[in-house]
């Protein structure tokens, strides 16, 4: 049930084209090439969210998700999913285009974090989490234009936040959004 619900909420996170996602693309799911808008079947470009969760659950069943990150690097889009159970912390890294597992880790929790304490504190509430699409729209509304180069969602001591990084000409922005209420917490601009 969790996998299906999260897939419905976050499907936009894994259906972006293999380039940065511009404000126009985020609203229309259109890729821009040579100044011409061209519709693309973006589902074929990257792993679906269901495929990402299946890859994670295959390696680390019976654990909860702590964070999800989709990042555009020089060699394409990469996904990192971190999870936790009562005694261990897990991470799986995937190439979002080739669907290959590029890395995985398993680490024992410290004694003060074991027994479910950290799991209860850090797991994402998937039922209340706003989707990537919603978070992207909010971020793009704040900065007016730009290309999304990275997004992640994770729980912090004071809340659960989407952090969206955008690039526009020579400026970079980071928009922090409450992942449950949709409230914009902060907008940072770097030259």
XYZ file of C-alpha atoms in Angstrom:
191
model
C 0.000 0.000 0.000
C 2.830 2.423 0.910
C 4.578 1.794 -2.394
C 1.453 2.448 -4.446
C 0.510 5.592 -2.523
C 4.016 7.024 -2.653
C 4.237 6.182 -6.326
C 1.066 8.142 -6.995
C 2.360 11.114 -5.015
C 5.873 11.221 -6.369
C 5.586 9.872 -9.891
C 6.631 13.274 -11.187
C 9.981 12.832 -9.498
C 10.986 10.149 -11.925
C 9.354 11.240 -15.144
C 11.555 14.199 -15.965
C 13.496 14.293 -19.219
C 17.219 13.587 -19.176
C 17.986 17.331 -19.182
C 17.248 19.882 -16.485
C 13.575 20.607 -15.986
C 12.580 24.176 -16.768
C 9.583 26.018 -15.364
C 7.746 25.487 -18.638
C 8.594 21.778 -18.690
C 7.460 21.280 -15.120
C 4.006 22.587 -15.934
C 3.561 20.954 -19.337
C 5.993 18.011 -19.222
C 7.444 19.253 -22.495
C 11.114 19.012 -23.373
C 12.661 21.960 -25.196
C 15.056 21.262 -28.050
C 16.506 23.824 -30.487
C 13.949 26.428 -29.367
C 11.071 24.152 -30.412
C 8.750 22.592 -27.868
C 8.610 18.850 -28.469
C 6.419 16.435 -26.526
C 8.392 13.507 -25.173
C 7.422 10.261 -23.550
C 9.348 11.049 -20.404
C 8.401 7.748 -18.765
C 10.835 6.043 -21.123
C 13.647 8.429 -20.182
C 13.991 7.588 -16.481
C 13.032 4.925 -13.991
C 9.492 5.130 -12.746
C 9.017 5.706 -9.064
C 7.619 2.188 -8.756
C 10.834 0.789 -10.244
C 12.919 2.819 -7.794
C 10.887 1.609 -4.814
C 10.978 -1.988 -6.086
C 14.773 -1.802 -6.388
C 15.008 -0.385 -2.869
C 12.567 -2.924 -1.358
C 14.298 -5.817 -3.124
C 17.532 -4.937 -1.365
C 16.100 -3.718 1.957
C 12.616 -5.141 2.645
C 10.654 -4.191 5.764
C 12.276 -0.795 6.166
C 10.899 2.752 6.063
C 12.030 5.536 3.742
C 13.969 8.420 5.313
C 14.883 10.417 2.226
C 14.687 10.433 -1.552
C 16.983 12.442 -3.793
C 16.999 12.903 -7.551
C 20.115 14.678 -8.786
C 21.304 15.662 -12.253
C 25.043 14.997 -12.595
C 27.390 15.234 -15.565
C 26.531 11.670 -16.600
C 22.751 11.978 -16.134
C 20.091 11.682 -13.458
C 20.765 9.625 -10.330
C 18.450 8.532 -7.545
C 19.416 7.902 -3.944
C 16.963 6.390 -1.470
C 17.805 6.119 2.219
C 15.847 3.966 4.598
C 15.878 2.601 8.097
C 14.582 -0.256 10.187
C 14.887 -0.823 13.923
C 18.578 -1.747 13.796
C 20.073 -0.651 10.454
C 20.345 2.261 8.058
C 20.248 1.588 4.299
C 21.031 3.398 1.072
C 20.623 2.449 -2.549
C 21.904 4.483 -5.496
C 20.522 4.043 -8.981
C 21.200 5.433 -12.417
C 17.736 6.781 -13.255
C 18.245 6.293 -17.011
C 19.809 2.821 -17.158
C 17.979 1.498 -14.071
C 21.240 0.032 -12.800
C 22.052 -0.183 -9.114
C 25.258 1.823 -8.816
C 25.755 1.389 -5.101
C 24.237 0.150 -1.886
C 25.130 0.387 1.774
C 23.960 -1.129 5.004
C 25.127 0.192 8.352
C 24.280 -0.767 11.932
C 22.660 1.991 13.952
C 24.348 3.227 17.097
C 22.928 1.848 20.346
C 21.076 5.097 21.119
C 19.395 5.006 17.677
C 18.548 1.276 17.594
C 15.359 -0.378 18.735
C 13.168 1.793 16.524
C 13.935 5.183 18.115
C 15.580 6.690 15.022
C 13.151 4.919 12.685
C 10.145 6.455 14.405
C 11.759 9.905 14.414
C 13.137 10.003 10.846
C 10.758 8.055 8.612
C 8.745 10.036 6.086
C 4.977 10.200 6.570
C 4.147 9.076 3.054
C 0.415 9.689 3.483
C 0.884 13.444 4.069
C 3.871 14.094 1.800
C 3.246 16.505 -1.094
C 4.374 15.273 -4.471
C 7.464 16.347 -6.369
C 5.218 18.021 -8.916
C 3.571 20.136 -6.224
C 6.922 21.014 -4.659
C 8.417 21.870 -8.068
C 5.470 24.123 -8.925
C 5.792 25.951 -5.608
C 9.560 26.395 -6.071
C 9.188 27.626 -9.651
C 6.480 30.068 -8.576
C 8.908 31.529 -6.020
C 11.866 32.053 -8.376
C 9.817 32.646 -11.569
C 12.191 30.757 -13.896
C 15.039 28.304 -13.896
C 16.034 24.716 -14.402
C 15.624 22.193 -11.620
C 18.918 20.404 -11.070
C 18.213 18.576 -7.823
C 15.504 17.861 -5.341
C 15.316 15.923 -2.148
C 12.905 15.324 0.669
C 13.902 14.370 4.189
C 12.972 14.817 7.820
C 14.892 17.350 9.912
C 14.607 18.005 13.647
C 12.177 20.872 13.014
C 10.115 19.324 10.196
C 10.091 17.497 6.881
C 11.178 19.540 3.889
C 11.545 19.472 0.141
C 14.735 21.210 -0.931
C 14.646 22.137 -4.614
C 17.758 23.482 -6.364
C 17.300 25.567 -9.507
C 19.694 27.263 -11.894
C 18.862 30.356 -13.937
C 21.632 31.976 -15.997
C 24.383 32.769 -13.490
C 22.237 32.368 -10.388
C 21.405 29.355 -8.300
C 18.444 29.087 -5.979
C 17.474 26.720 -3.208
C 13.827 26.698 -2.224
C 12.843 24.957 1.013
C 9.214 23.880 1.299
C 7.380 22.187 4.157
C 6.705 18.745 2.680
C 3.327 18.447 4.377
C 1.797 21.956 4.485
C 3.260 23.322 1.182
C 4.493 26.435 3.009
C 7.646 28.049 1.576
C 10.166 28.137 4.420
C 13.129 29.766 2.697
C 14.447 30.918 -0.667
C 18.223 31.308 -0.976
C 19.941 32.905 -3.953
C 23.608 32.370 -4.816
C 25.460 34.195 -7.583
